[in-house]
Amino acid sequence: MTGAYVYVDFGAVRIQQYLARTPALRGHRAASNNLARATAAASITEVIGDLAEVNPEAGRADGVVSVRFPAATGGCEERVRRLQERMFTHLRAALPGAEFQSVWGEGESYLAVYAHSLQPKVRRGQVRHDLPPSAEFPLAVPCRMCHIDPAVGIEPVPDGELALCLDCSVRNVPRRQAVADTRSPEGQLLQDIGLAPAPDSFTDLAALGSVASGRNHLATVAVDGNAFGLFFRALADEGGQDARLREAKTSISTALSLATRAALASAALELPLTVEREQLCVVPHVVGGDDVLVSLPADQAWWFTLTFLKEFERLVRKETAEVLDQLNEVRAGRAGLPALEAPTASAGVVFAHASHPLNLLVESAGMRLSEAKAAFRGRQASVQWLDITADGAQHPGHPPVALHLLRNGDGGQTATAEALSRLVQVPASHRARLTDALRGSGPLTAAALADRVGHLDAIRPFLPPLDQINQIDQLDVPSVSGIGLGAALNLARWWPCA
């Protein structure tokens, strides 16, 4: 096979849950730093030696490594096995408690191999796993930090001494060491935007919020791309037939990965709190590909999420415009296939007290993200959210919202967003009474209550036409704004200016 390569991918399994296994920001930050350092190109090059090279066709993503070597060299299975042994040993030393997997395939381009070989193998479970060692002595003292693995020793920590497992021991490093490394998500972001570092703990991060916010709540935001798989599969399929697309295949993954990091930097810089304090107010945990996970003060979450989604959409559209035109031209001419749109991203946002376990927040944010993507079948940018303090940890009582309802094409506020800002001006106690009335008796009772206290105009955009309101008994109903009253009251708790 002329010009073919053997591609070998390595990845950490359920990486977000692994990073969140320790409750403190210090341990999470150190693990995120270890992950980025262990998977950096320089580190990988040193580990693999002359067996392979870092794959230049793959984008950059935390926790993911892609390498390649020419297929014509022969003995590829034995060479892949040796690569896997070296990489697993390296990754295990950096992240003792993580689970890794590896998959490989052969072809003339990474996109084609990924779409037609690597992804199907992962779905079928045809991967090589590397699991952390199991505890051999059941009576061992459990780790006092993660409470998952047995302790291997007692070490000094900021508040004294603790018995730590091997994984938590690796995380037990000075905070300045993690932040100073520009290969880590936080270090890279600080380098990009040039601000003072974020606070040392989740409590201190929450305290950056406004007085009205209580300064004790955080938001966990998980972001993932929409329709990237469809775009890359189409590019892989059609690229073999068109010289222009063949050239684009080698660079588009890297360009889109850079778009993710640029959107993160832009969203972090545009936060009102960032402007006020000239300090990083977002702690990124995972950044790479089209995948992002961050923590930030609760009252900054909507600013960040909407800015990130809109900027990401703009950058991806810019990077893919020429390729999409060529791709759609080939698809239409060859088989009359429908035109593809530029990929977007969706988000899941979870609000909770700063003391809420991070692993539960990460899991909930992932569920909200899945709900947002499913509601629009991954065809447009959207967001779903949950306020655990106000509504509990179960499924939200409102549907996800499409981004276009809250941000217009040029990134400005829509009529719906302006209506939400007016709703926020209603005192929180009155909004709470409206929520109770809506849940107990429906929108007609809520409208009557709002009219009686002089707030009908504030909720009118979120009600159905008044001549139909007595026919509706759902909590969230179609309205002129596109958002029902239940969702609007829920969303207003942490809306900008709340």
PDB file of N, CA, C and O in Angstrom, residues 319-381:
ATOM      1  N   GLU A 319     -12.848  27.941   9.668  1.00  0.00           N
ATOM      2  CA  GLU A 319     -11.844  26.939   9.309  1.00  0.00           C
ATOM      3  C   GLU A 319     -12.365  25.923   8.297  1.00  0.00           C
ATOM      4  O   GLU A 319     -11.583  25.356   7.529  1.00  0.00           O
ATOM      5  N   THR A 320     -13.665  25.681   8.306  1.00  0.00           N
ATOM      6  CA  THR A 320     -14.222  24.631   7.447  1.00  0.00           C
ATOM      7  C   THR A 320     -14.910  25.171   6.196  1.00  0.00           C
ATOM      8  O   THR A 320     -15.357  24.379   5.367  1.00  0.00           O
ATOM      9  N   ALA A 321     -15.012  26.495   6.049  1.00  0.00           N
ATOM     10  CA  ALA A 321     -15.789  27.068   4.958  1.00  0.00           C
ATOM     11  C   ALA A 321     -15.336  26.555   3.591  1.00  0.00           C
ATOM     12  O   ALA A 321     -16.139  26.054   2.790  1.00  0.00           O
ATOM     13  N   GLU A 322     -14.044  26.665   3.324  1.00  0.00           N
ATOM     14  CA  GLU A 322     -13.532  26.258   2.012  1.00  0.00           C
ATOM     15  C   GLU A 322     -13.658  24.747   1.820  1.00  0.00           C
ATOM     16  O   GLU A 322     -14.065  24.276   0.749  1.00  0.00           O
ATOM     17  N   VAL A 323     -13.323  24.002   2.867  1.00  0.00           N
ATOM     18  CA  VAL A 323     -13.417  22.543   2.776  1.00  0.00           C
ATOM     19  C   VAL A 323     -14.858  22.109   2.562  1.00  0.00           C
ATOM     20  O   VAL A 323     -15.146  21.200   1.769  1.00  0.00           O
ATOM     21  N   LEU A 324     -15.803  22.734   3.272  1.00  0.00           N
ATOM     22  CA  LEU A 324     -17.208  22.364   3.125  1.00  0.00           C
ATOM     23  C   LEU A 324     -17.717  22.643   1.721  1.00  0.00           C
ATOM     24  O   LEU A 324     -18.485  21.853   1.152  1.00  0.00           O
ATOM     25  N   ASP A 325     -17.311  23.777   1.160  1.00  0.00           N
ATOM     26  CA  ASP A 325     -17.733  24.090  -0.220  1.00  0.00           C
ATOM     27  C   ASP A 325     -17.243  22.999  -1.176  1.00  0.00           C
ATOM     28  O   ASP A 325     -18.002  22.514  -2.031  1.00  0.00           O
ATOM     29  N   GLN A 326     -15.983  22.613  -1.042  1.00  0.00           N
ATOM     30  CA  GLN A 326     -15.423  21.578  -1.913  1.00  0.00           C
ATOM     31  C   GLN A 326     -16.088  20.229  -1.646  1.00  0.00           C
ATOM     32  O   GLN A 326     -16.424  19.482  -2.576  1.00  0.00           O
ATOM     33  N   LEU A 327     -16.291  19.924  -0.379  1.00  0.00           N
ATOM     34  CA  LEU A 327     -16.886  18.647   0.007  1.00  0.00           C
ATOM     35  C   LEU A 327     -18.319  18.531  -0.504  1.00  0.00           C
ATOM     36  O   LEU A 327     -18.709  17.498  -1.077  1.00  0.00           O
ATOM     37  N   ASN A 328     -19.095  19.590  -0.337  1.00  0.00           N
ATOM     38  CA  ASN A 328     -20.486  19.545  -0.788  1.00  0.00           C
ATOM     39  C   ASN A 328     -20.587  19.516  -2.308  1.00  0.00           C
ATOM     40  O   ASN A 328     -21.513  18.917  -2.867  1.00  0.00           O
ATOM     41  N   GLU A 329     -19.631  20.150  -2.957  1.00  0.00           N
ATOM     42  CA  GLU A 329     -19.600  20.104  -4.431  1.00  0.00           C
ATOM     43  C   GLU A 329     -19.376  18.670  -4.909  1.00  0.00           C
ATOM     44  O   GLU A 329     -20.052  18.187  -5.826  1.00  0.00           O
ATOM     45  N   VAL A 330     -18.428  17.970  -4.277  1.00  0.00           N
ATOM     46  CA  VAL A 330     -18.144  16.588  -4.644  1.00  0.00           C
ATOM     47  C   VAL A 330     -19.331  15.686  -4.313  1.00  0.00           C
ATOM     48  O   VAL A 330     -19.730  14.843  -5.117  1.00  0.00           O
ATOM     49  N   ARG A 331     -19.926  15.872  -3.134  1.00  0.00           N
ATOM     50  CA  ARG A 331     -21.052  15.034  -2.709  1.00  0.00           C
ATOM     51  C   ARG A 331     -22.259  15.214  -3.630  1.00  0.00           C
ATOM     52  O   ARG A 331     -22.919  14.242  -4.015  1.00  0.00           O
ATOM     53  N   ALA A 332     -22.541  16.462  -4.007  1.00  0.00           N
ATOM     54  CA  ALA A 332     -23.690  16.720  -4.871  1.00  0.00           C
ATOM     55  C   ALA A 332     -23.459  16.167  -6.273  1.00  0.00           C
ATOM     56  O   ALA A 332     -24.365  15.601  -6.891  1.00  0.00           O
ATOM     57  N   GLY A 333     -22.217  16.326  -6.764  1.00  0.00           N
ATOM     58  CA  GLY A 333     -21.940  15.861  -8.116  1.00  0.00           C
ATOM     59  C   GLY A 333     -21.847  14.360  -8.235  1.00  0.00           C
ATOM     60  O   GLY A 333     -22.200  13.783  -9.273  1.00  0.00           O
ATOM     61  N   ARG A 334     -21.410  13.692  -7.173  1.00  0.00           N
ATOM     62  CA  ARG A 334     -21.208  12.250  -7.253  1.00  0.00           C
ATOM     63  C   ARG A 334     -22.476  11.460  -6.973  1.00  0.00           C
ATOM     64  O   ARG A 334     -22.790  10.488  -7.654  1.00  0.00           O
ATOM     65  N   ALA A 335     -23.232  11.860  -5.971  1.00  0.00           N
ATOM     66  CA  ALA A 335     -24.374  11.038  -5.576  1.00  0.00           C
ATOM     67  C   ALA A 335     -25.603  11.846  -5.180  1.00  0.00           C
ATOM     68  O   ALA A 335     -26.556  11.292  -4.655  1.00  0.00           O
ATOM     69  N   GLY A 336     -25.563  13.149  -5.391  1.00  0.00           N
ATOM     70  CA  GLY A 336     -26.710  13.966  -5.011  1.00  0.00           C
ATOM     71  C   GLY A 336     -26.959  13.995  -3.517  1.00  0.00           C
ATOM     72  O   GLY A 336     -28.099  14.139  -3.063  1.00  0.00           O
ATOM     73  N   LEU A 337     -25.901  13.838  -2.734  1.00  0.00           N
ATOM     74  CA  LEU A 337     -26.051  13.817  -1.280  1.00  0.00           C
ATOM     75  C   LEU A 337     -26.357  15.213  -0.746  1.00  0.00           C
ATOM     76  O   LEU A 337     -25.936  16.221  -1.323  1.00  0.00           O
ATOM     77  N   PRO A 338     -27.072  15.317   0.379  1.00  0.00           N
ATOM     78  CA  PRO A 338     -27.393  16.639   0.935  1.00  0.00           C
ATOM     79  C   PRO A 338     -26.150  17.366   1.415  1.00  0.00           C
ATOM     80  O   PRO A 338     -25.153  16.756   1.813  1.00  0.00           O
ATOM     81  N   ALA A 339     -26.226  18.700   1.397  1.00  0.00           N
ATOM     82  CA  ALA A 339     -25.092  19.516   1.824  1.00  0.00           C
ATOM     83  C   ALA A 339     -24.882  19.388   3.328  1.00  0.00           C
ATOM     84  O   ALA A 339     -25.830  19.263   4.106  1.00  0.00           O
ATOM     85  N   LEU A 340     -23.618  19.425   3.733  1.00  0.00           N
ATOM     86  CA  LEU A 340     -23.269  19.396   5.142  1.00  0.00           C
ATOM     87  C   LEU A 340     -23.116  20.820   5.668  1.00  0.00           C
ATOM     88  O   LEU A 340     -22.668  21.720   4.953  1.00  0.00           O
ATOM     89  N   GLU A 341     -23.480  21.015   6.936  1.00  0.00           N
ATOM     90  CA  GLU A 341     -23.272  22.289   7.613  1.00  0.00           C
ATOM     91  C   GLU A 341     -22.008  22.213   8.460  1.00  0.00           C
ATOM     92  O   GLU A 341     -21.541  21.121   8.803  1.00  0.00           O
ATOM     93  N   ALA A 342     -21.476  23.373   8.814  1.00  0.00           N
ATOM     94  CA  ALA A 342     -20.298  23.404   9.681  1.00  0.00           C
ATOM     95  C   ALA A 342     -20.657  22.832  11.050  1.00  0.00           C
ATOM     96  O   ALA A 342     -21.742  23.096  11.572  1.00  0.00           O
ATOM     97  N   PRO A 343     -19.780  22.030  11.652  1.00  0.00           N
ATOM     98  CA  PRO A 343     -20.052  21.507  12.999  1.00  0.00           C
ATOM     99  C   PRO A 343     -20.199  22.630  14.020  1.00  0.00           C
ATOM    100  O   PRO A 343     -19.675  23.736  13.854  1.00  0.00           O
ATOM    101  N   THR A 344     -20.912  22.344  15.095  1.00  0.00           N
ATOM    102  CA  THR A 344     -21.096  23.289  16.199  1.00  0.00           C
ATOM    103  C   THR A 344     -20.745  22.567  17.500  1.00  0.00           C
ATOM    104  O   THR A 344     -20.095  21.533  17.488  1.00  0.00           O
ATOM    105  N   ALA A 345     -21.170  23.114  18.639  1.00  0.00           N
ATOM    106  CA  ALA A 345     -20.945  22.465  19.933  1.00  0.00           C
ATOM    107  C   ALA A 345     -22.145  22.699  20.830  1.00  0.00           C
ATOM    108  O   ALA A 345     -22.897  23.666  20.654  1.00  0.00           O
ATOM    109  N   SER A 346     -22.336  21.818  21.787  1.00  0.00           N
ATOM    110  CA  SER A 346     -23.372  21.964  22.802  1.00  0.00           C
ATOM    111  C   SER A 346     -22.730  21.896  24.179  1.00  0.00           C
ATOM    112  O   SER A 346     -21.571  21.494  24.321  1.00  0.00           O
ATOM    113  N   ALA A 347     -23.499  22.297  25.201  1.00  0.00           N
ATOM    114  CA  ALA A 347     -22.937  22.374  26.550  1.00  0.00           C
ATOM    115  C   ALA A 347     -23.924  21.861  27.586  1.00  0.00           C
ATOM    116  O   ALA A 347     -25.141  21.967  27.417  1.00  0.00           O
ATOM    117  N   GLY A 348     -23.365  21.316  28.654  1.00  0.00           N
ATOM    118  CA  GLY A 348     -24.120  20.967  29.854  1.00  0.00           C
ATOM    119  C   GLY A 348     -23.573  21.770  31.014  1.00  0.00           C
ATOM    120  O   GLY A 348     -22.354  21.796  31.231  1.00  0.00           O
ATOM    121  N   VAL A 349     -24.444  22.457  31.762  1.00  0.00           N
ATOM    122  CA  VAL A 349     -24.020  23.338  32.850  1.00  0.00           C
ATOM    123  C   VAL A 349     -24.700  22.890  34.140  1.00  0.00           C
ATOM    124  O   VAL A 349     -25.917  22.699  34.166  1.00  0.00           O
ATOM    125  N   VAL A 350     -23.921  22.740  35.206  1.00  0.00           N
ATOM    126  CA  VAL A 350     -24.466  22.343  36.509  1.00  0.00           C
ATOM    127  C   VAL A 350     -24.009  23.345  37.564  1.00  0.00           C
ATOM    128  O   VAL A 350     -22.818  23.628  37.694  1.00  0.00           O
ATOM    129  N   PHE A 351     -24.983  23.893  38.292  1.00  0.00           N
ATOM    130  CA  PHE A 351     -24.712  24.842  39.374  1.00  0.00           C
ATOM    131  C   PHE A 351     -24.839  24.112  40.708  1.00  0.00           C
ATOM    132  O   PHE A 351     -25.791  23.351  40.924  1.00  0.00           O
ATOM    133  N   ALA A 352     -23.902  24.361  41.620  1.00  0.00           N
ATOM    134  CA  ALA A 352     -23.941  23.697  42.926  1.00  0.00           C
ATOM    135  C   ALA A 352     -23.064  24.461  43.905  1.00  0.00           C
ATOM    136  O   ALA A 352     -22.239  25.294  43.521  1.00  0.00           O
ATOM    137  N   HIS A 353     -23.248  24.150  45.181  1.00  0.00           N
ATOM    138  CA  HIS A 353     -22.403  24.735  46.212  1.00  0.00           C
ATOM    139  C   HIS A 353     -20.955  24.302  45.976  1.00  0.00           C
ATOM    140  O   HIS A 353     -20.682  23.213  45.477  1.00  0.00           O
ATOM    141  N   ALA A 354     -20.032  25.148  46.364  1.00  0.00           N
ATOM    142  CA  ALA A 354     -18.613  24.876  46.116  1.00  0.00           C
ATOM    143  C   ALA A 354     -18.129  23.614  46.810  1.00  0.00           C
ATOM    144  O   ALA A 354     -17.106  23.049  46.414  1.00  0.00           O
ATOM    145  N   SER A 355     -18.844  23.146  47.823  1.00  0.00           N
ATOM    146  CA  SER A 355     -18.439  21.941  48.534  1.00  0.00           C
ATOM    147  C   SER A 355     -18.989  20.668  47.910  1.00  0.00           C
ATOM    148  O   SER A 355     -18.659  19.568  48.355  1.00  0.00           O
ATOM    149  N   HIS A 356     -19.816  20.773  46.883  1.00  0.00           N
ATOM    150  CA  HIS A 356     -20.415  19.595  46.267  1.00  0.00           C
ATOM    151  C   HIS A 356     -19.317  18.755  45.608  1.00  0.00           C
ATOM    152  O   HIS A 356     -18.419  19.298  44.952  1.00  0.00           O
ATOM    153  N   PRO A 357     -19.352  17.429  45.775  1.00  0.00           N
ATOM    154  CA  PRO A 357     -18.278  16.585  45.204  1.00  0.00           C
ATOM    155  C   PRO A 357     -18.109  16.780  43.703  1.00  0.00           C
ATOM    156  O   PRO A 357     -19.078  16.713  42.945  1.00  0.00           O
ATOM    157  N   LEU A 358     -16.882  17.002  43.303  1.00  0.00           N
ATOM    158  CA  LEU A 358     -16.606  17.296  41.900  1.00  0.00           C
ATOM    159  C   LEU A 358     -16.954  16.117  40.998  1.00  0.00           C
ATOM    160  O   LEU A 358     -17.438  16.308  39.879  1.00  0.00           O
ATOM    161  N   ASN A 359     -16.729  14.890  41.464  1.00  0.00           N
ATOM    162  CA  ASN A 359     -17.015  13.749  40.601  1.00  0.00           C
ATOM    163  C   ASN A 359     -18.497  13.671  40.252  1.00  0.00           C
ATOM    164  O   ASN A 359     -18.873  13.302  39.137  1.00  0.00           O
ATOM    165  N   LEU A 360     -19.365  14.060  41.195  1.00  0.00           N
ATOM    166  CA  LEU A 360     -20.802  14.067  40.914  1.00  0.00           C
ATOM    167  C   LEU A 360     -21.170  15.202  39.962  1.00  0.00           C
ATOM    168  O   LEU A 360     -22.064  15.054  39.117  1.00  0.00           O
ATOM    169  N   LEU A 361     -20.499  16.334  40.092  1.00  0.00           N
ATOM    170  CA  LEU A 361     -20.754  17.460  39.191  1.00  0.00           C
ATOM    171  C   LEU A 361     -20.339  17.116  37.765  1.00  0.00           C
ATOM    172  O   LEU A 361     -21.049  17.443  36.812  1.00  0.00           O
ATOM    173  N   VAL A 362     -19.193  16.471  37.626  1.00  0.00           N
ATOM    174  CA  VAL A 362     -18.715  16.083  36.299  1.00  0.00           C
ATOM    175  C   VAL A 362     -19.695  15.112  35.651  1.00  0.00           C
ATOM    176  O   VAL A 362     -20.034  15.232  34.466  1.00  0.00           O
ATOM    177  N   GLU A 363     -20.167  14.145  36.425  1.00  0.00           N
ATOM    178  CA  GLU A 363     -21.129  13.178  35.899  1.00  0.00           C
ATOM    179  C   GLU A 363     -22.429  13.863  35.488  1.00  0.00           C
ATOM    180  O   GLU A 363     -22.973  13.595  34.411  1.00  0.00           O
ATOM    181  N   SER A 364     -22.924  14.771  36.329  1.00  0.00           N
ATOM    182  CA  SER A 364     -24.173  15.468  36.016  1.00  0.00           C
ATOM    183  C   SER A 364     -24.017  16.375  34.805  1.00  0.00           C
ATOM    184  O   SER A 364     -24.897  16.443  33.944  1.00  0.00           O
ATOM    185  N   ALA A 365     -22.885  17.081  34.711  1.00  0.00           N
ATOM    186  CA  ALA A 365     -22.654  17.953  33.557  1.00  0.00           C
ATOM    187  C   ALA A 365     -22.615  17.138  32.269  1.00  0.00           C
ATOM    188  O   ALA A 365     -23.125  17.569  31.225  1.00  0.00           O
ATOM    189  N   GLY A 366     -22.026  15.947  32.328  1.00  0.00           N
ATOM    190  CA  GLY A 366     -22.018  15.076  31.157  1.00  0.00           C
ATOM    191  C   GLY A 366     -23.416  14.639  30.757  1.00  0.00           C
ATOM    192  O   GLY A 366     -23.739  14.559  29.566  1.00  0.00           O
ATOM    193  N   MET A 367     -24.270  14.361  31.735  1.00  0.00           N
ATOM    194  CA  MET A 367     -25.655  13.989  31.440  1.00  0.00           C
ATOM    195  C   MET A 367     -26.423  15.149  30.822  1.00  0.00           C
ATOM    196  O   MET A 367     -27.194  14.977  29.878  1.00  0.00           O
ATOM    197  N   ARG A 368     -26.211  16.350  31.370  1.00  0.00           N
ATOM    198  CA  ARG A 368     -26.886  17.526  30.801  1.00  0.00           C
ATOM    199  C   ARG A 368     -26.420  17.763  29.363  1.00  0.00           C
ATOM    200  O   ARG A 368     -27.203  18.138  28.492  1.00  0.00           O
ATOM    201  N   LEU A 369     -25.138  17.549  29.118  1.00  0.00           N
ATOM    202  CA  LEU A 369     -24.598  17.700  27.769  1.00  0.00           C
ATOM    203  C   LEU A 369     -25.264  16.707  26.816  1.00  0.00           C
ATOM    204  O   LEU A 369     -25.656  17.062  25.697  1.00  0.00           O
ATOM    205  N   SER A 370     -25.407  15.479  27.245  1.00  0.00           N
ATOM    206  CA  SER A 370     -26.063  14.461  26.412  1.00  0.00           C
ATOM    207  C   SER A 370     -27.508  14.848  26.116  1.00  0.00           C
ATOM    208  O   SER A 370     -28.009  14.649  25.000  1.00  0.00           O
ATOM    209  N   GLU A 371     -28.202  15.415  27.101  1.00  0.00           N
ATOM    210  CA  GLU A 371     -29.585  15.848  26.898  1.00  0.00           C
ATOM    211  C   GLU A 371     -29.660  16.988  25.885  1.00  0.00           C
ATOM    212  O   GLU A 371     -30.568  17.021  25.043  1.00  0.00           O
ATOM    213  N   ALA A 372     -28.715  17.921  25.973  1.00  0.00           N
ATOM    214  CA  ALA A 372     -28.704  19.046  25.032  1.00  0.00           C
ATOM    215  C   ALA A 372     -28.487  18.553  23.607  1.00  0.00           C
ATOM    216  O   ALA A 372     -29.153  19.007  22.667  1.00  0.00           O
ATOM    217  N   LYS A 373     -27.550  17.631  23.428  1.00  0.00           N
ATOM    218  CA  LYS A 373     -27.264  17.116  22.100  1.00  0.00           C
ATOM    219  C   LYS A 373     -28.433  16.295  21.563  1.00  0.00           C
ATOM    220  O   LYS A 373     -28.784  16.394  20.379  1.00  0.00           O
ATOM    221  N   ALA A 374     -29.043  15.487  22.430  1.00  0.00           N
ATOM    222  CA  ALA A 374     -30.137  14.627  21.980  1.00  0.00           C
ATOM    223  C   ALA A 374     -31.375  15.436  21.603  1.00  0.00           C
ATOM    224  O   ALA A 374     -32.101  15.070  20.666  1.00  0.00           O
ATOM    225  N   ALA A 375     -31.629  16.530  22.312  1.00  0.00           N
ATOM    226  CA  ALA A 375     -32.835  17.319  22.058  1.00  0.00           C
ATOM    227  C   ALA A 375     -32.855  17.884  20.644  1.00  0.00           C
ATOM    228  O   ALA A 375     -33.936  18.044  20.044  1.00  0.00           O
ATOM    229  N   PHE A 376     -31.681  18.188  20.114  1.00  0.00           N
ATOM    230  CA  PHE A 376     -31.596  18.752  18.767  1.00  0.00           C
ATOM    231  C   PHE A 376     -30.859  17.811  17.821  1.00  0.00           C
ATOM    232  O   PHE A 376     -30.417  18.222  16.753  1.00  0.00           O
ATOM    233  N   ARG A 377     -30.692  16.565  18.264  1.00  0.00           N
ATOM    234  CA  ARG A 377     -30.088  15.509  17.447  1.00  0.00           C
ATOM    235  C   ARG A 377     -28.720  15.931  16.913  1.00  0.00           C
ATOM    236  O   ARG A 377     -28.314  15.550  15.813  1.00  0.00           O
ATOM    237  N   GLY A 378     -28.004  16.738  17.706  1.00  0.00           N
ATOM    238  CA  GLY A 378     -26.661  17.156  17.330  1.00  0.00           C
ATOM    239  C   GLY A 378     -26.593  18.044  16.106  1.00  0.00           C
ATOM    240  O   GLY A 378     -25.528  18.195  15.505  1.00  0.00           O
ATOM    241  N   ARG A 379     -27.720  18.680  15.742  1.00  0.00           N
ATOM    242  CA  ARG A 379     -27.749  19.465  14.508  1.00  0.00           C
ATOM    243  C   ARG A 379     -27.568  20.959  14.735  1.00  0.00           C
ATOM    244  O   ARG A 379     -27.436  21.712  13.778  1.00  0.00           O
ATOM    245  N   GLN A 380     -27.593  21.391  15.978  1.00  0.00           N
ATOM    246  CA  GLN A 380     -27.360  22.809  16.249  1.00  0.00           C
ATOM    247  C   GLN A 380     -26.841  22.975  17.675  1.00  0.00           C
ATOM    248  O   GLN A 380     -27.023  22.106  18.533  1.00  0.00           O
ATOM    249  N   ALA A 381     -26.187  24.108  17.914  1.00  0.00           N
ATOM    250  CA  ALA A 381     -25.642  24.397  19.234  1.00  0.00           C
ATOM    251  C   ALA A 381     -26.780  24.542  20.231  1.00  0.00           C
ATOM    252  O   ALA A 381     -27.807  25.167  19.942  1.00  0.00           O
TER     253      ALA A 381
END
